[in-house]
Coordinates of C-alpha atoms in Angstrom, one line a residue:
M1 CA 156.1 138.9 102.1
P2 CA 154.2 140.8 99.4
F3 CA 153.7 137.5 97.5
R4 CA 152.2 135.9 100.6
I5 CA 149.8 138.8 100.9
V6 CA 148.7 138.6 97.3
F7 CA 148.3 134.9 97.6
G8 CA 146.2 135.3 100.7
I9 CA 143.9 137.8 99.0
L10 CA 143.4 135.6 96.0
K11 CA 142.8 132.6 98.2
F12 CA 140.2 134.5 100.2
F13 CA 138.2 135.6 97.1
L14 CA 138.7 132.5 94.9
F15 CA 138.4 129.9 97.7
P16 CA 136.3 131.5 100.5
W17 CA 135.7 130.1 103.9
Y18 CA 132.3 128.7 103.2
V19 CA 133.7 126.6 100.4
R20 CA 136.2 125.1 102.8
W21 CA 133.5 124.6 105.3
I22 CA 131.3 122.8 102.8
F23 CA 134.2 120.4 102.0
R24 CA 134.6 119.6 105.7
L25 CA 131.0 118.5 106.1
P26 CA 130.5 114.8 107.1
W27 CA 129.8 112.3 104.4
I28 CA 126.3 111.6 105.7
V29 CA 125.4 115.3 104.9
F30 CA 126.6 115.0 101.3
A31 CA 124.7 111.6 101.0
G32 CA 121.5 113.3 102.2
L33 CA 121.9 116.3 99.9
A34 CA 122.6 114.0 96.9
A35 CA 119.5 112.0 97.7
W36 CA 117.4 115.2 97.9
V37 CA 118.7 116.7 94.7
G38 CA 118.4 113.3 93.0
Y39 CA 114.7 113.3 94.0
L40 CA 114.3 116.8 92.4
A41 CA 116.0 115.6 89.3
Y42 CA 113.6 112.7 89.1
Q43 CA 110.6 115.0 89.4
E44 CA 112.0 117.1 86.6
Y45 CA 112.5 113.9 84.6
E46 CA 108.9 113.1 85.1
N47 CA 107.9 116.6 83.9
Y48 CA 110.1 116.2 80.9
R49 CA 108.4 112.9 79.9
F50 CA 105.0 114.6 80.4
N51 CA 106.1 117.6 78.2
V52 CA 107.2 115.2 75.5
F53 CA 103.9 113.3 75.6
E54 CA 101.9 116.5 75.6
A55 CA 103.8 117.9 72.8
G56 CA 103.0 114.8 70.7
Y57 CA 99.4 115.2 71.7
Q58 CA 99.3 118.9 70.7
V59 CA 100.8 118.1 67.3
S60 CA 98.2 115.4 66.7
E61 CA 95.4 117.7 67.7
G62 CA 96.4 120.4 65.2
V63 CA 96.6 124.1 65.4
P64 CA 93.9 125.8 67.5
D65 CA 91.6 128.4 65.9
P66 CA 93.0 131.9 65.9
T67 CA 91.7 134.4 68.3
P68 CA 91.4 138.1 67.3
L69 CA 93.6 140.3 69.6
S70 CA 90.7 142.6 70.1
K71 CA 88.8 139.8 71.8
W72 CA 91.7 137.9 73.3
N73 CA 91.3 136.6 76.9
S74 CA 94.3 135.5 78.9
V75 CA 92.3 132.7 80.5
S76 CA 90.2 131.1 77.8
D77 CA 92.6 131.6 74.9
V78 CA 95.7 129.9 76.3
Y79 CA 96.1 126.2 75.5
S80 CA 98.4 123.3 76.6
N81 CA 102.0 124.4 77.3
D82 CA 100.8 128.0 77.1
E83 CA 100.2 127.8 73.4
V84 CA 98.4 130.7 71.8
H85 CA 97.1 131.5 68.3
V86 CA 96.2 135.1 67.6
S87 CA 95.3 137.3 64.6
G88 CA 96.2 141.0 64.2
L89 CA 97.7 143.6 61.9
Y90 CA 101.3 143.9 61.0
F91 CA 102.4 147.5 60.1
S92 CA 105.7 147.6 58.4
A93 CA 106.1 151.3 59.5
L94 CA 106.1 150.2 63.2
P95 CA 109.7 150.2 64.5
Q96 CA 111.4 147.2 66.0
G97 CA 113.0 147.2 69.4
Q98 CA 115.5 145.4 71.6
F99 CA 115.8 144.9 75.4
D100 CA 118.2 143.1 77.7
P101 CA 116.6 142.6 81.2
V102 CA 118.6 139.7 82.5
G103 CA 121.8 139.5 80.4
L104 CA 120.1 137.8 77.4
E105 CA 119.4 140.3 74.7
R106 CA 116.1 140.0 72.9
G107 CA 114.4 141.7 69.9
F108 CA 110.7 142.3 69.3
I109 CA 108.3 143.2 66.5
L110 CA 105.0 145.1 67.4
L111 CA 101.6 143.8 66.3
A112 CA 98.4 145.8 66.4
D113 CA 95.0 144.4 67.1
D114 CA 92.8 143.2 64.3
Q115 CA 91.1 146.6 64.1
G116 CA 94.3 148.7 64.1
R117 CA 93.4 150.8 67.1
E118 CA 96.4 150.1 69.4
V119 CA 99.6 148.0 69.8
K120 CA 98.3 144.8 71.4
A121 CA 101.1 142.3 71.1
A122 CA 104.9 142.1 71.1
L123 CA 106.6 139.2 69.2
V124 CA 109.9 138.4 71.0
V125 CA 112.7 136.5 69.4
R126 CA 116.5 136.5 69.5
P127 CA 118.0 139.5 67.7
N128 CA 119.4 137.4 64.9
D129 CA 116.0 135.9 64.3
L130 CA 114.2 139.2 63.7
P131 CA 114.7 139.1 59.8
F132 CA 113.3 135.6 59.7
L133 CA 110.3 136.6 61.7
Q134 CA 109.7 139.6 59.5
R135 CA 109.8 137.6 56.3
Q136 CA 107.4 135.1 57.9
L137 CA 104.9 137.9 58.6
E138 CA 105.3 139.5 55.2
A139 CA 104.7 136.2 53.5
Q140 CA 101.1 136.3 54.7
G141 CA 100.1 139.4 52.6
D142 CA 101.1 142.4 50.7
G143 CA 101.3 146.1 51.4
D144 CA 102.0 148.1 54.6
R145 CA 99.1 146.7 56.5
I146 CA 99.0 142.9 56.6
A147 CA 96.5 140.7 58.5
V148 CA 98.5 137.9 60.0
N149 CA 98.1 134.9 62.2
V150 CA 100.8 134.2 64.8
N151 CA 101.1 130.9 66.5
G152 CA 103.5 130.6 69.5
T153 CA 103.9 130.5 73.3
L154 CA 102.7 133.0 75.8
S155 CA 105.4 134.6 77.9
R156 CA 104.5 135.2 81.5
S157 CA 107.7 137.0 82.4
S158 CA 107.0 140.4 84.1
D159 CA 110.5 141.5 83.4
W160 CA 110.0 141.1 79.7
L161 CA 106.7 143.0 79.9
S162 CA 108.2 145.9 81.9
A163 CA 111.2 146.2 79.6
I164 CA 109.0 146.3 76.4
E165 CA 106.7 148.9 77.9
T166 CA 109.7 151.0 78.8
E167 CA 111.0 150.7 75.2
L168 CA 107.6 151.8 73.9
L169 CA 107.6 154.9 76.0
V170 CA 111.1 155.7 74.6
M171 CA 109.8 155.2 71.0
N172 CA 106.7 157.3 71.9
I173 CA 104.4 154.5 70.8
P174 CA 101.1 154.1 72.7
G175 CA 100.6 150.5 73.9
S176 CA 97.7 148.6 75.2
P177 CA 97.4 148.2 79.0
D178 CA 96.8 144.5 78.3
L179 CA 99.9 144.0 76.2
V180 CA 100.5 140.4 75.2
V181 CA 104.1 139.1 74.9
I182 CA 104.4 136.1 72.6
K183 CA 107.3 133.9 71.6
P184 CA 106.2 132.9 68.1
F185 CA 107.1 129.6 66.5
L186 CA 109.7 130.0 63.8
G187 CA 109.2 127.5 61.1
N188 CA 107.2 124.3 61.6
R189 CA 104.9 124.1 64.6
A190 CA 105.5 120.4 65.3
D191 CA 109.3 120.9 65.4
A192 CA 108.9 124.0 67.7
L193 CA 106.7 122.1 70.1
H194 CA 109.1 119.1 70.3
D195 CA 112.1 121.3 70.7
A196 CA 110.4 123.1 73.6
A197 CA 109.7 119.8 75.2
E198 CA 113.3 118.6 74.7
N199 CA 114.6 121.8 76.2
S200 CA 113.0 120.9 79.5
F201 CA 115.6 118.1 79.8
G202 CA 118.3 120.6 80.6
M203 CA 117.0 121.0 84.1
V204 CA 117.1 117.2 84.5
S205 CA 120.7 117.2 83.4
L206 CA 121.6 120.0 85.8
L207 CA 120.1 118.5 88.8
G208 CA 121.3 115.1 88.0
G209 CA 124.9 116.3 87.6
L210 CA 124.6 118.2 90.9
A211 CA 123.4 115.0 92.7
G212 CA 126.3 113.1 91.1
V213 CA 128.8 115.7 92.4
L214 CA 127.3 115.6 95.9
A215 CA 127.4 111.8 95.9
F216 CA 131.0 111.8 94.7
L217 CA 132.0 114.2 97.5
G218 CA 130.2 112.0 100.1
A219 CA 131.9 108.9 98.9
G220 CA 135.3 110.8 99.0
R221 CA 134.6 111.9 102.5
F222 CA 133.6 108.4 103.6
L223 CA 136.6 106.8 102.1
S224 CA 139.0 109.4 103.5
G225 CA 137.4 109.0 106.9
R226 CA 137.6 105.2 106.7
G227 CA 141.2 105.4 105.5
A228 CA 142.0 107.6 108.6
R229 CA 140.3 105.1 110.9
L230 CA 142.2 102.2 109.3
A231 CA 145.5 104.1 109.6
A232 CA 144.8 104.9 113.3
S233 CA 143.9 101.2 113.9
A234 CA 147.1 100.1 112.2
H235 CA 149.1 102.6 114.2
Q236 CA 147.6 101.3 117.4
S237 CA 148.3 97.7 116.4
R238 CA 151.9 98.6 115.6
K239 CA 152.1 100.4 118.9
S240 CA 150.7 97.4 120.8
G241 CA 153.1 95.1 118.9
R242 CA 156.0 97.3 120.0
E243 CA 154.7 97.3 123.6
V244 CA 154.5 93.5 123.6
Q245 CA 158.0 93.2 122.1
A246 CA 159.3 95.6 124.8
E247 CA 157.6 93.5 127.5
K248 CA 159.2 90.4 126.2
Q249 CA 162.6 92.0 126.0
A250 CA 162.2 93.3 129.6
A251 CA 161.2 89.8 130.8
Q252 CA 164.2 88.3 129.0
A253 CA 166.5 90.8 130.5
A254 CA 165.1 90.1 134.0
Q255 CA 165.5 86.4 133.5
N256 CA 169.1 86.9 132.5
L257 CA 169.7 89.0 135.6
G258 CA 168.2 86.4 137.9
L259 CA 165.3 88.7 138.9
P260 CA 161.8 87.2 139.6
D261 CA 159.6 87.9 136.7
Q262 CA 156.4 86.3 137.9
A263 CA 155.2 83.9 140.7
P264 CA 156.2 80.3 140.2
E265 CA 153.6 77.8 139.3
A266 CA 152.3 75.5 142.2
S267 CA 154.1 72.2 142.3
P268 CA 151.9 69.0 142.3
W269 CA 154.1 67.6 145.1
G270 CA 153.7 70.6 147.5
T271 CA 156.2 73.2 148.6
F272 CA 159.8 72.3 148.2
Q273 CA 161.9 72.8 151.4
P274 CA 165.6 72.6 151.0
Q275 CA 167.2 70.2 153.6
P276 CA 170.1 71.4 155.8
R277 CA 173.4 69.9 155.0
D278 CA 177.0 70.1 156.2
T279 CA 179.2 72.6 154.8
D280 CA 181.9 70.0 154.4
T281 CA 180.6 67.6 151.7
S282 CA 183.9 66.3 150.5
D283 CA 183.6 62.9 152.4
K284 CA 179.8 62.5 152.2
P285 CA 178.1 61.2 149.1
T286 CA 175.3 63.3 147.7
R287 CA 171.8 62.0 148.1
M288 CA 168.4 63.0 146.7
V289 CA 165.9 64.6 149.0
K290 CA 162.2 63.9 148.4
P291 CA 160.1 67.0 148.3
Q292 CA 157.8 67.4 151.3
T293 CA 154.1 68.4 151.4
P294 CA 153.1 71.4 153.5
A295 CA 151.5 69.0 156.0
Q296 CA 154.7 67.0 156.4
V297 CA 156.7 70.3 156.8
K298 CA 154.3 71.5 159.5
A299 CA 154.5 68.1 161.4
S300 CA 158.3 68.0 161.2
R301 CA 158.4 71.5 162.7
A302 CA 156.0 70.6 165.6
K303 CA 157.7 67.3 166.5
P304 CA 159.8 67.6 169.8
K305 CA 163.5 66.7 169.6
R306 CA 164.7 63.6 171.3
E307 CA 167.7 63.5 173.7
A308 CA 169.6 61.4 171.3
D309 CA 169.1 64.1 168.7
V310 CA 170.6 66.8 171.1
V311 CA 174.2 67.3 170.2
I312 CA 176.4 68.6 173.1
P313 CA 179.2 70.7 171.7
T314 CA 182.6 69.3 172.6
E315 CA 185.3 71.5 174.0
P316 CA 187.8 72.4 171.4
E317 CA 191.3 71.0 171.8
Y318 CA 193.6 73.3 173.7
K319 CA 196.8 74.3 171.9
S320 CA 199.4 76.3 173.7
V321 CA 201.0 79.3 172.3
F322 CA 204.3 78.7 174.1
P323 CA 207.1 76.6 172.8
G324 CA 207.1 73.1 174.1
G325 CA 203.4 73.2 174.8
G326 CA 203.5 74.9 178.2
S327 CA 200.2 75.7 179.9
A328 CA 201.2 77.6 183.0
F329 CA 199.3 80.7 182.0
R330 CA 196.1 79.0 180.8
F331 CA 192.9 79.9 182.7
K332 CA 191.2 76.8 184.1
T333 CA 188.0 76.2 185.9
A334 CA 187.9 74.6 189.4
D335 CA 186.6 71.3 188.0
Q336 CA 189.4 71.2 185.4
I337 CA 192.1 71.8 188.1
I338 CA 190.7 69.1 190.5
K339 CA 190.3 66.6 187.6
Q340 CA 193.8 67.3 186.5
T341 CA 195.2 66.9 190.0
F342 CA 193.1 64.1 191.5
G343 CA 191.6 62.4 188.5
V344 CA 188.0 63.0 189.6
R345 CA 185.5 65.8 189.4
S346 CA 184.9 68.2 192.2
G347 CA 182.4 67.2 194.8
L348 CA 181.4 70.7 195.8
K349 CA 178.2 70.7 193.8
S350 CA 177.2 67.1 195.0
S351 CA 177.9 68.1 198.7
E352 CA 175.7 71.2 198.3
Q353 CA 172.9 69.0 196.8
T354 CA 173.2 66.5 199.7
I355 CA 172.9 69.2 202.4
K356 CA 169.9 70.7 200.6
S357 CA 168.2 67.3 200.4
S358 CA 168.9 66.5 204.2
K359 CA 167.4 69.8 205.2
G360 CA 164.4 69.0 203.2
E361 CA 163.8 65.7 204.9
E362 CA 164.0 67.3 208.4

């Protein structure tokens, strides 16, 4: 039980609900996001190509003229890709500083204006590049006060500016209210410009990779959904096949049991009517009976029977139950007694008919 609790907590923090919800989105959403991020990546690629072209143009134009920091203007003295070229005084006695505003530690060297009245610029580099920058400044002159020219890129980061101003307050060094933050070129200007242009390709790679991941997730969702639909269709087909097989087996079983499975097909000769036949067929040869049409069956049923066709049932032969064939106890009608005695039928009925006819003539 404790293991399940720990596993649940780790799953909640390492794989939160919104991640699971994202992976459950339909494939069309992933496709739309991939297209949108891909469009952003294309825009960044166009910017990258422009930066490379402009860097080549800047190199061909040469270094702009330096601007004294005492007369520097943030509007007119900034060139393509925020390039600046300023002139000021480097005092070796001014302390160096470091700051870490967003997790990336930076170091800076202070630069006074060309008249030495106030700290006017801060040259920002990585901490391990501070010695190289110091040697580059000292190479431009001798002594504790060296007039230098600095070519670099203007930083417009407000976080950097506020962090440097805070460090100046800690070091008790008065700074100019228009402090300029510069990222100086280390080494060759042309290489620095081309490197800065090439660094803009990082955003292209990031957005392009994100678009590829979204497209991969969309394709995975589409294929998984298609596989589920095909599996459901195959399952339905197998189910239908089993139902058809079951119906065939039921029909075969019904046929074996003699049960009617379906209505018989209509005969081209009409409805078959079986002909009556005697129960005793031992002495009569079998004969084929021609099927009759419904009209013939109806006519035969409506046709009146002839007298010759009327069969009068004969009286069954009397057999006595007494030995010797005695018939003293047999019940007989009056006609049978008169016929047995006189050999003729009784005339009672004929006499009655004669009387009735004579009365009728009177």
